[in-house]
Coordinates of N, CA and C in Angstrom, one line a residue:
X1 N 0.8 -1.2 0.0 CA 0.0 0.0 0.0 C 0.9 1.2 0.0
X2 N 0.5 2.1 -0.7 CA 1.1 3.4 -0.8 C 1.0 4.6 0.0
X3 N 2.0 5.2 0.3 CA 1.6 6.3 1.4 C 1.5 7.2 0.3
X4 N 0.3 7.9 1.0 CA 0.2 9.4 0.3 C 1.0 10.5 0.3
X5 N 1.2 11.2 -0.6 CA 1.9 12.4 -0.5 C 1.3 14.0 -1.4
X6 N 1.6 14.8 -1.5 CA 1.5 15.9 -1.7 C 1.6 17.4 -1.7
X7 N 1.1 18.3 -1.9 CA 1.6 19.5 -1.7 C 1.0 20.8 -0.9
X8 N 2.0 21.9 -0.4 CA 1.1 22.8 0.2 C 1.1 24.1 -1.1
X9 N 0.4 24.7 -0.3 CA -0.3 26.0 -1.2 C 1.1 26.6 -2.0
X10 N 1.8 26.5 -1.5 CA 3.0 27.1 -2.5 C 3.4 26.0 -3.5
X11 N 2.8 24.9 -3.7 CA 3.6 24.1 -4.5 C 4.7 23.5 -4.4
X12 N 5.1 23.1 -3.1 CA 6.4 22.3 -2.7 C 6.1 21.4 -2.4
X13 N 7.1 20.6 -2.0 CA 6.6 19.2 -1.6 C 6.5 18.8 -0.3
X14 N 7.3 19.3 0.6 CA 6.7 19.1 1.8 C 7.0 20.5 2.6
X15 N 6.6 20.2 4.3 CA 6.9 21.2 5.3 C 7.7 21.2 5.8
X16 N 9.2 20.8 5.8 CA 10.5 21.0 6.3 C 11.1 21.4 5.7
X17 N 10.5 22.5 4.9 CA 11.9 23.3 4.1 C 11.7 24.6 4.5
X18 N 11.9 25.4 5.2 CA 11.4 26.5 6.0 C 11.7 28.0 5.6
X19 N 12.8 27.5 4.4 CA 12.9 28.9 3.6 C 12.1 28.8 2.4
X20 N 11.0 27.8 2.0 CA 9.5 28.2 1.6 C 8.4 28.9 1.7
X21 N 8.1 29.7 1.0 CA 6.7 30.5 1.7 C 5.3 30.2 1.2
X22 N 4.5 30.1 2.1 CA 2.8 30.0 1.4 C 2.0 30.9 1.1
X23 N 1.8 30.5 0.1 CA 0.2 31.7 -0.4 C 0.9 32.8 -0.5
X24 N 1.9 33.2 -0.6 CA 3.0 34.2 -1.0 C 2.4 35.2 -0.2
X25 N 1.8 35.4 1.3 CA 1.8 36.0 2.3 C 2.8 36.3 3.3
X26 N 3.6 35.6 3.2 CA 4.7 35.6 3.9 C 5.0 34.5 5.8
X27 N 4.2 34.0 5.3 CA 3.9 32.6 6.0 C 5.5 31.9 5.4
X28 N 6.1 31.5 6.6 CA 7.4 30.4 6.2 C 6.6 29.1 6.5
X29 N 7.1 27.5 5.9 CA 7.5 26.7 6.8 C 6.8 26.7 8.3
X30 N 8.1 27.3 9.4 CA 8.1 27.2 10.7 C 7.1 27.9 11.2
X31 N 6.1 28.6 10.4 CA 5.2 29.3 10.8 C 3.9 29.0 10.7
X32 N 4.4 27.6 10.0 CA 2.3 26.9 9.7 C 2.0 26.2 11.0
X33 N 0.8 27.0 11.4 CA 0.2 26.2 12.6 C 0.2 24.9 13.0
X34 N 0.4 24.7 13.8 CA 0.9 23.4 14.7 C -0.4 22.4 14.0
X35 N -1.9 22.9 14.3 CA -3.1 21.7 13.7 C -3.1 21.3 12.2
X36 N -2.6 22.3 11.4 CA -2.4 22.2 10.6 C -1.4 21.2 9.8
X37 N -0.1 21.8 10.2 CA 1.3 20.4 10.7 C 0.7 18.9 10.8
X38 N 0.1 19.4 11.6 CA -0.3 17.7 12.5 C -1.6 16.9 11.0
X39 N -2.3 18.0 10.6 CA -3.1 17.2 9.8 C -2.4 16.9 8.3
X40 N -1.6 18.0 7.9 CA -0.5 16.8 7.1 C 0.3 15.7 7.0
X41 N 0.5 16.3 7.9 CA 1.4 14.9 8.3 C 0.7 13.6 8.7
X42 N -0.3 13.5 9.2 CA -1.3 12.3 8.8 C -1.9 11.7 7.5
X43 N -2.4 13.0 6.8 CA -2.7 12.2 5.4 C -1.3 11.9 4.5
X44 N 0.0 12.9 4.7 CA 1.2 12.1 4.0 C 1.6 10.6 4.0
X45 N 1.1 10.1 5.4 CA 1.0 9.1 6.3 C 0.1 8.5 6.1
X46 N -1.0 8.5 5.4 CA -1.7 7.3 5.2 C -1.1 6.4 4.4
X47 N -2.0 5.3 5.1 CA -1.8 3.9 3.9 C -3.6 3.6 3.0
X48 N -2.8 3.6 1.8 CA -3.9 3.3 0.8 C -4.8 1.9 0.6
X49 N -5.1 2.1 -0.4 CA -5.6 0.6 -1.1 C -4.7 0.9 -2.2
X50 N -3.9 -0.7 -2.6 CA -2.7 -0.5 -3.9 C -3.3 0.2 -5.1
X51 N -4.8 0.0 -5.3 CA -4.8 0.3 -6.9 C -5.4 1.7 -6.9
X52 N -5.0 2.6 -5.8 CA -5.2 3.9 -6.0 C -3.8 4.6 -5.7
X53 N -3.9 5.3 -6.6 CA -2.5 6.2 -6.8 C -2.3 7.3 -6.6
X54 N -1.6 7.8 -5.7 CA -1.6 9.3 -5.5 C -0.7 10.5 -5.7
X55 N -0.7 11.0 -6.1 CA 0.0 12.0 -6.7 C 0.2 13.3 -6.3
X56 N 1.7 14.2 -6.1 CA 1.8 15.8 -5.8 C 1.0 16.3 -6.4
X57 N 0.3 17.4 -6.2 CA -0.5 18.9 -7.3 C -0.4 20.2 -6.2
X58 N -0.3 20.9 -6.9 CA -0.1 22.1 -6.5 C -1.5 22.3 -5.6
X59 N -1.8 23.3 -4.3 CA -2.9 23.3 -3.9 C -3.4 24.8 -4.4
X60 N -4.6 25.2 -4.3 CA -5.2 26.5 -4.6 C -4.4 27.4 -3.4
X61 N -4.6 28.3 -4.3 CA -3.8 30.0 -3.1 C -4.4 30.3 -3.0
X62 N -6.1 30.8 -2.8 CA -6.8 32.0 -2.3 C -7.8 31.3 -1.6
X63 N -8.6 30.1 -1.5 CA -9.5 29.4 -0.8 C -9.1 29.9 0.6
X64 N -7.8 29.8 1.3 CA -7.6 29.7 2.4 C -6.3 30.0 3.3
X65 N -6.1 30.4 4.0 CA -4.7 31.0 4.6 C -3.7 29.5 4.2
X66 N -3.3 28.9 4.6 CA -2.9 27.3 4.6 C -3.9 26.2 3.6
X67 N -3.0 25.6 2.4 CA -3.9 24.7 1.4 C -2.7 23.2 1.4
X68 N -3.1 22.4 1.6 CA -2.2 21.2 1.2 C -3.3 19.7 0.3
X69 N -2.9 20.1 -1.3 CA -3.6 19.3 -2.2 C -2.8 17.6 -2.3
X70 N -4.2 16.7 -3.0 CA -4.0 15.5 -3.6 C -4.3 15.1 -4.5
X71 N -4.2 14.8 -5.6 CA -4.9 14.1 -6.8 C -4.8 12.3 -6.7
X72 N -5.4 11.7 -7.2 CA -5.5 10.6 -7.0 C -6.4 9.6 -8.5
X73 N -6.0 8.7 -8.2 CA -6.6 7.8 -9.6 C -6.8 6.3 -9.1
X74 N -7.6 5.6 -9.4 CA -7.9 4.1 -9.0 C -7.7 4.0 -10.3
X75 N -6.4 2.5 -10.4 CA -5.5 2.0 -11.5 C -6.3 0.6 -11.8
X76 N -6.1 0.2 -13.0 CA -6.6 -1.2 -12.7 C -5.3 -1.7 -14.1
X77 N -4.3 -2.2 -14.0 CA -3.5 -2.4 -15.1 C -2.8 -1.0 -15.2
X78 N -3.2 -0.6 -16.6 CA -2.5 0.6 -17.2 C -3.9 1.6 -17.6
X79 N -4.7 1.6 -16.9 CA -6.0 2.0 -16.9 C -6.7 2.9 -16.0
X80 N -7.2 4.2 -16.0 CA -7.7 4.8 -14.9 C -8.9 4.5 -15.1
X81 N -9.7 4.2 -13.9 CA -10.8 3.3 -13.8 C -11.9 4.7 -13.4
X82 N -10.9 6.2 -12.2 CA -11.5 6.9 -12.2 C -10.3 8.1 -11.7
X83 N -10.6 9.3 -11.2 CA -9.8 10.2 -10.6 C -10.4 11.7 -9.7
X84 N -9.7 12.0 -8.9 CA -10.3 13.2 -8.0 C -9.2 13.9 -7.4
X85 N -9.1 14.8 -6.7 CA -8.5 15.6 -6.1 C -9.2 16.0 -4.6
X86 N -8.6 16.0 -3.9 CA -8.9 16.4 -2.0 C -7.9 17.8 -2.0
X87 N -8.7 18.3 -1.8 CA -7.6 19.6 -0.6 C -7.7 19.9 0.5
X88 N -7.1 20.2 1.5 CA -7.2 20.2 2.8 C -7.1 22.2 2.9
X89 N -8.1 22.7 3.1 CA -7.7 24.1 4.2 C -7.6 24.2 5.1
X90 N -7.5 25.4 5.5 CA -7.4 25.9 6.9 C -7.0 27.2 7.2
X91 N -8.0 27.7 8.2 CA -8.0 29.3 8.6 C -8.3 29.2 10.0
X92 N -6.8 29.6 10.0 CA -6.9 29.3 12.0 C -7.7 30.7 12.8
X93 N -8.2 31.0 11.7 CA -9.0 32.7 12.6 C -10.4 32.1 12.0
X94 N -11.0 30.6 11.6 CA -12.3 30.5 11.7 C -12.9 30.8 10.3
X95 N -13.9 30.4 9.6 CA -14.6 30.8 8.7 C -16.3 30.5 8.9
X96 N -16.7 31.7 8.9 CA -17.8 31.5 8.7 C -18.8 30.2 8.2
X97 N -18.9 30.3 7.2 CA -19.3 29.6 6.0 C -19.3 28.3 6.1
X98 N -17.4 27.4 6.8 CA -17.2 26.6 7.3 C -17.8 26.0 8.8
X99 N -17.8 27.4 9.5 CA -18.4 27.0 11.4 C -16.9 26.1 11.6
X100 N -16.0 26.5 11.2 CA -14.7 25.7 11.8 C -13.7 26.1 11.5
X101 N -12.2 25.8 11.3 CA -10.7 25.8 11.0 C -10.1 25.4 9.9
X102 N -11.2 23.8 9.7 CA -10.7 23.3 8.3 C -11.8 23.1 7.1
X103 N -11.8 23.0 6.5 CA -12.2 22.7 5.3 C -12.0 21.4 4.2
X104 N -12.3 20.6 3.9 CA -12.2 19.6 2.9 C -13.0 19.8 2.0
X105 N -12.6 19.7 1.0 CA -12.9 20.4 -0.8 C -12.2 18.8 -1.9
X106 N -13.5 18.3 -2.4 CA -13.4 17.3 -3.1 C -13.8 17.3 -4.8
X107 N -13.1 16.8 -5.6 CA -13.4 16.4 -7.0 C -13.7 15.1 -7.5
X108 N -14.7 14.3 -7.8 CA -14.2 13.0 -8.2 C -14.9 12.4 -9.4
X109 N -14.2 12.1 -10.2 CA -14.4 11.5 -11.9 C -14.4 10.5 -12.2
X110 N -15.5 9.3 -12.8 CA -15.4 8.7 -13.5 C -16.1 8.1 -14.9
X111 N -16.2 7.5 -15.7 CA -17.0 7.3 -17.1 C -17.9 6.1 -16.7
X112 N -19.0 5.9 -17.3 CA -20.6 5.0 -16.8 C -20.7 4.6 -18.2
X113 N -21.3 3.5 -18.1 CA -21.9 2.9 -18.9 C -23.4 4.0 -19.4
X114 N -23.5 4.0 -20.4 CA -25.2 4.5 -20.9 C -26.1 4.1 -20.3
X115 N -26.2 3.0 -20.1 CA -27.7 2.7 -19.0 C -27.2 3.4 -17.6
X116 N -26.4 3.0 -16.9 CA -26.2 3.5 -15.6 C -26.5 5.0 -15.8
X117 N -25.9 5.8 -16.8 CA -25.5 7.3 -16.5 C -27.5 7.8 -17.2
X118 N -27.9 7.0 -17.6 CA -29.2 6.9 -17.6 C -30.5 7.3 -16.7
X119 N -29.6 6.5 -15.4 CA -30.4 6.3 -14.0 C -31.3 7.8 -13.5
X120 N -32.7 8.0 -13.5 CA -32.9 9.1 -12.8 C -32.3 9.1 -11.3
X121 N -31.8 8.1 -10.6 CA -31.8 8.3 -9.1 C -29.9 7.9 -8.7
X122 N -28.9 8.2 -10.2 CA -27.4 8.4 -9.8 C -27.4 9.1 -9.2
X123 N -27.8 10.6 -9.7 CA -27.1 11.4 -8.0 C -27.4 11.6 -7.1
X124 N -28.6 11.0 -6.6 CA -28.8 10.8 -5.0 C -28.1 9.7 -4.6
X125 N -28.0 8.8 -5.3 CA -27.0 7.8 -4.9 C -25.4 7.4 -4.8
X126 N -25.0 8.4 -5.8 CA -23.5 8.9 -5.6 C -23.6 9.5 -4.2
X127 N -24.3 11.0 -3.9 CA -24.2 11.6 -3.1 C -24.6 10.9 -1.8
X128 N -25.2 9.9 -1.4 CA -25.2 9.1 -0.3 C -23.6 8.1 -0.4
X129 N -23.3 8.2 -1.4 CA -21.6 7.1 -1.6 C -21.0 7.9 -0.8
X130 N -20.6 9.6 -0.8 CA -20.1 10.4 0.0 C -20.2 10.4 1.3
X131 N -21.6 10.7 1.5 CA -22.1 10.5 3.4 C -21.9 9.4 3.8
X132 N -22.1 8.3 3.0 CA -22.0 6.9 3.5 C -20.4 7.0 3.7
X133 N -19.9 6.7 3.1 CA -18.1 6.5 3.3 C -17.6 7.6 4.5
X134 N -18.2 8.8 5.2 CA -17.5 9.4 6.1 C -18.2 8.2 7.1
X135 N -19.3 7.9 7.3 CA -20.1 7.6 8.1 C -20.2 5.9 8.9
X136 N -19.5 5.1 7.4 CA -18.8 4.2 8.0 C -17.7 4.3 8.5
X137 N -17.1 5.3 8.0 CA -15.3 5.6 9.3 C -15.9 5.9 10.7
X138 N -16.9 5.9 11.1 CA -17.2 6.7 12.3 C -16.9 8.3 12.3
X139 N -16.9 9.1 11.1 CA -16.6 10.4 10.5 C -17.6 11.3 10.9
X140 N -18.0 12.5 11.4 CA -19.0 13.5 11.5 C -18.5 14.6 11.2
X141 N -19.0 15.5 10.4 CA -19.1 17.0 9.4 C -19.8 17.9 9.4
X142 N -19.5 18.9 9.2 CA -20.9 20.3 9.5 C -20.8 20.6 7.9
X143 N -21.7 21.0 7.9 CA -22.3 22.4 6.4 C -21.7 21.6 5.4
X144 N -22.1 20.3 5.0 CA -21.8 19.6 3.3 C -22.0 20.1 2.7
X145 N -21.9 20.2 1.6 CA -22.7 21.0 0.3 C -21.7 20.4 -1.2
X146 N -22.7 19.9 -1.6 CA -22.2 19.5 -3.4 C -22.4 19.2 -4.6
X147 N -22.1 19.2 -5.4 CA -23.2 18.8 -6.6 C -22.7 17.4 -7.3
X148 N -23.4 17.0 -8.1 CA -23.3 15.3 -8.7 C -23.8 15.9 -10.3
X149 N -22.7 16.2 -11.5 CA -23.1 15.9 -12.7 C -22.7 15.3 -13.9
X150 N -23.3 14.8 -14.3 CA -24.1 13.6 -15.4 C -23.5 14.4 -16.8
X151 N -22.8 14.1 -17.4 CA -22.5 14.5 -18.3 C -21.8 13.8 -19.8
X152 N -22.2 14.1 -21.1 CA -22.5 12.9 -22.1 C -21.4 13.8 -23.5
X153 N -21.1 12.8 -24.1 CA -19.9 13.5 -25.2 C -20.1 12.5 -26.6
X154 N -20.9 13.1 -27.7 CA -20.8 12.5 -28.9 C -20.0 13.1 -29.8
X155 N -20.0 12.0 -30.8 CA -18.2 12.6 -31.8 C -19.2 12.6 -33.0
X156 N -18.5 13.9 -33.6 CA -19.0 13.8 -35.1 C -17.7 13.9 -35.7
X157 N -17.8 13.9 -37.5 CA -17.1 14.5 -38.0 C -15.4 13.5 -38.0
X158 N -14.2 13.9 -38.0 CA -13.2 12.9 -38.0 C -13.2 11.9 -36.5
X159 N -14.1 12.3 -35.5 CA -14.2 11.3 -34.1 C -15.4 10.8 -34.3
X160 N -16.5 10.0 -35.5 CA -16.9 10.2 -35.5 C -17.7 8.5 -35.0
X161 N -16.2 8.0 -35.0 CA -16.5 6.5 -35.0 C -15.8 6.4 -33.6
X162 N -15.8 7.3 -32.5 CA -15.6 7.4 -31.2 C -17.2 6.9 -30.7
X163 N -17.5 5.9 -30.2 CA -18.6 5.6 -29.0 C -19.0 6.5 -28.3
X164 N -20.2 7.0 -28.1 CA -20.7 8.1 -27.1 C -19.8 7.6 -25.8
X165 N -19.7 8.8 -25.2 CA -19.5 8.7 -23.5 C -19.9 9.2 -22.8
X166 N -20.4 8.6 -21.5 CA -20.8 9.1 -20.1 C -19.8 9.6 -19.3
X167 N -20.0 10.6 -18.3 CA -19.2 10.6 -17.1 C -19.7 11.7 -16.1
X168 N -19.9 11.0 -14.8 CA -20.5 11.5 -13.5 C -18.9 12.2 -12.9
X169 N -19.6 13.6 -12.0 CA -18.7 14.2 -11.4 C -19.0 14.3 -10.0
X170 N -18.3 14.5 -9.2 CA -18.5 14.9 -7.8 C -17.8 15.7 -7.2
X171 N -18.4 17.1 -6.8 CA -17.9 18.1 -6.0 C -18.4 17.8 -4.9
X172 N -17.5 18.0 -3.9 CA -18.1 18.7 -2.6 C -17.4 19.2 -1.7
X173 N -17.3 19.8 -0.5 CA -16.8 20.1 0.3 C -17.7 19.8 2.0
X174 N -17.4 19.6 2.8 CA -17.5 19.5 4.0 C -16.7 19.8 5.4
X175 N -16.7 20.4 6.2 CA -15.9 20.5 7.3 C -15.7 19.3 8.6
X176 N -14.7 19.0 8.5 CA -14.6 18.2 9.4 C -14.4 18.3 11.1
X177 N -14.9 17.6 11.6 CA -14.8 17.5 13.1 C -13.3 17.5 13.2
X178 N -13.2 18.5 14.6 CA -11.6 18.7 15.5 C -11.4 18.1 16.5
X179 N -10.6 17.7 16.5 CA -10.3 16.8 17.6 C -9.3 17.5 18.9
X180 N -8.6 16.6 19.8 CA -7.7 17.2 20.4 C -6.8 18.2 19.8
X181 N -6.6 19.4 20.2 CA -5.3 20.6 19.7 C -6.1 20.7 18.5
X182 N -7.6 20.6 18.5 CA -8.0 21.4 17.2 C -7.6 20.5 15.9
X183 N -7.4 19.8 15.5 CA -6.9 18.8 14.3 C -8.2 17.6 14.4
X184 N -8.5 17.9 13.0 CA -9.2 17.0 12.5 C -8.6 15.0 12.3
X185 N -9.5 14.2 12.3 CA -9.0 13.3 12.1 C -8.7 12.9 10.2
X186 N -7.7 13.5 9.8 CA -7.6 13.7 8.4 C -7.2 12.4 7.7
X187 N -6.2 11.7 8.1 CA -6.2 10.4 7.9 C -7.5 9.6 7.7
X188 N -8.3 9.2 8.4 CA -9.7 9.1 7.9 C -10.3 9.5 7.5
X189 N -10.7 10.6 7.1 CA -11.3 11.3 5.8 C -10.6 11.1 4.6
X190 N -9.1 11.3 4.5 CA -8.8 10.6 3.6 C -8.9 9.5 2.8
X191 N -9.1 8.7 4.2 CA -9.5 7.1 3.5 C -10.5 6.8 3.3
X192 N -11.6 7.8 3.5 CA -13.5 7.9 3.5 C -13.6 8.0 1.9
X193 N -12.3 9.5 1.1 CA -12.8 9.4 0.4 C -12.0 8.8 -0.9
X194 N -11.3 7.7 -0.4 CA -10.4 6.5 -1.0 C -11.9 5.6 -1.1
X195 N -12.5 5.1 -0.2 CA -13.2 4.6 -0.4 C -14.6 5.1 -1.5
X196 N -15.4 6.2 -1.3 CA -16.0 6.6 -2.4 C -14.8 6.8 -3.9
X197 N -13.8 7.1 -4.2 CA -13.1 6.7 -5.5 C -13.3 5.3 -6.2
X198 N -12.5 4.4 -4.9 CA -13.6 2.9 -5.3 C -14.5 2.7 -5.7
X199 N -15.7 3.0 -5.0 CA -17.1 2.7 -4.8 C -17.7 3.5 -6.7
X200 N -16.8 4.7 -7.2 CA -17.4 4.9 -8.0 C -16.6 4.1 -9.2
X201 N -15.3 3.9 -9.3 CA -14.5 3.0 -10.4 C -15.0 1.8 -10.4
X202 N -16.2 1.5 -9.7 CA -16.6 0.5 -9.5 C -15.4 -0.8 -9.2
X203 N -14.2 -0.9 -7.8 CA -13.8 -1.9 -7.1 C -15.1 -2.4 -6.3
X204 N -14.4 -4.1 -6.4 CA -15.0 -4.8 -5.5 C -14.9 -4.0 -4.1
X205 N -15.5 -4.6 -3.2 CA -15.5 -3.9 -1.9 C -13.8 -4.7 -1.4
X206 N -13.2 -3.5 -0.6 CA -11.8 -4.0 0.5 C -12.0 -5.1 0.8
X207 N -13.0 -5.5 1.9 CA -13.0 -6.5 2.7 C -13.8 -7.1 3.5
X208 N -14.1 -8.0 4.0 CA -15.7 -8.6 4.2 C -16.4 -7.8 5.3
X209 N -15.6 -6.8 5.6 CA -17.0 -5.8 6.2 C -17.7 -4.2 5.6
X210 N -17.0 -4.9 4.1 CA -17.7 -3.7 3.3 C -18.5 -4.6 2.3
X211 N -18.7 -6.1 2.5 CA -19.8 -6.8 1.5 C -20.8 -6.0 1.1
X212 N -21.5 -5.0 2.0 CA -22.9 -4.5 1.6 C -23.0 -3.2 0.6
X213 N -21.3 -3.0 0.6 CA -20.8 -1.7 -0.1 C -21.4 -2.2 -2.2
X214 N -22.6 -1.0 -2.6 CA -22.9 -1.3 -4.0 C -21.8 -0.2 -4.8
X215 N -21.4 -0.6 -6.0 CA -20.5 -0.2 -6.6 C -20.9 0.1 -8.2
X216 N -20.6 1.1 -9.1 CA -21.0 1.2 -10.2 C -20.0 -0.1 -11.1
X217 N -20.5 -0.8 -12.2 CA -20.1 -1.4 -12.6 C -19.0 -0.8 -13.2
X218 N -18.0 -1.1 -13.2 CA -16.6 -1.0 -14.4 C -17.2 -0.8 -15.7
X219 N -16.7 0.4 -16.4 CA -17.0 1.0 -17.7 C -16.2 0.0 -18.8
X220 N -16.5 -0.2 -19.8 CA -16.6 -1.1 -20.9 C -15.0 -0.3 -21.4
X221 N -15.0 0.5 -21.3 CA -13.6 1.1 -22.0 C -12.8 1.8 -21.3
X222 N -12.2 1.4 -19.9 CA -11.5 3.0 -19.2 C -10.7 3.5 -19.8
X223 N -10.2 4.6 -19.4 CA -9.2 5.2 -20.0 C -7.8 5.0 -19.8
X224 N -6.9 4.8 -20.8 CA -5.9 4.3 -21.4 C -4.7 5.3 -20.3
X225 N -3.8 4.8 -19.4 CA -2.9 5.6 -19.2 C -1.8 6.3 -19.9

């Protein structure tokens, strides 16, 4: 299993280089808040499921005083089955909007079959894949908010003998519960939303206490790495 890694708002690669600055405020390194610290350093620290892959990206600069991004892909071969991005904020003077410190901000992609992407009732059902996956970690969140869309691509002209394609999206964001010293438990949100990646690339379920976990079926053609 792979540990995760990635980047903070200035696009470096980690927090021990102290003559870096974020958000080009003038925040060093030695100056990013201790909860903050702490909740990087747990999702660096996670351990994956192998056939998701995670990758550096630069995080957004204006969302937040402190940004540390992820992209990520569930592999199957040489094949992306699907992909998304996690960012972690944080504004240690509070946000409204949020009712908290941190913030979790999600993207997640993958291609459907024509009947499935068909379904009047996918995005209530994606959108419970999201609640559900915090909710089996034992996860609790204030102010969710997201959207789920359904989106279709025909080829004319020289692509013309390209197969229609489906593909569902997932935004969302949610604030996570603080724990001791103010730090969220990030590591499992992480792996909440490792699990909805799955759940939409359609993987079997981890392990016999996610038997009841339903899954979109595997798309007829993923995309080629």
């Amino acid at each position: 299993m792979a540990a995760a890694q990635g980047r903070l708002s200035d696009g470096t690669g980690g927090m021990d280089e102290a003559k870096d600055t974020e958000e080009g405020e003038g925040h060093t390194s030695r100056s990013v808040p201790p909860p903050f610290r702490a909740a990087v350093d747990a999702l660096r620290a996670a351990r994956l499921r192998p056939q998701i892959e995670v990758e550096p990206t630069p995080a957004p600069q204006r969302l937040a005083p402190y940004a540390y991004a992820l992209e990520a892909a569930v592999v199957d071969g040489d094949q992306d089955l699907a992909d998304g991005r996690l960012v972690l904020l944080h504004d240690p003077d509070g946000h409204d909007a949020w009712q908290g410190t941190f913030r979790l901000v999600t993207l997640v992609r993958a291609e459907l079959e024509p009947e499935m992407a068909a379904d009047p009732l996918l995005p209530d059902v994606c959108w419970s894949w999201l609640t559900g996956a915090l909710t089996a970690r034992g996860l609790t969140c204030g102010e969710p908010s997201g959207t789920v869309t359904r989106a279709s691509s025909h080829y004319f002209g020289g692509l013309s003998e390209r197969p229609a394609a489906s593909q569902i999206e997932i935004r969302a964001s949610w604030t996570p519960r603080e724990g001791l010293g103010g730090v969220p438990d990030a590591a499992a949100h992480l792996a909440s939303w490792c699990d909805l990646l799955a759940q939409v690339a359609g993987l079997p379920p981890a392990g016999p206490g996610d038997a009841s976990v339903v899954t979109l079926p595997q798309r007829r053609d993923p995309q080629a790495r």
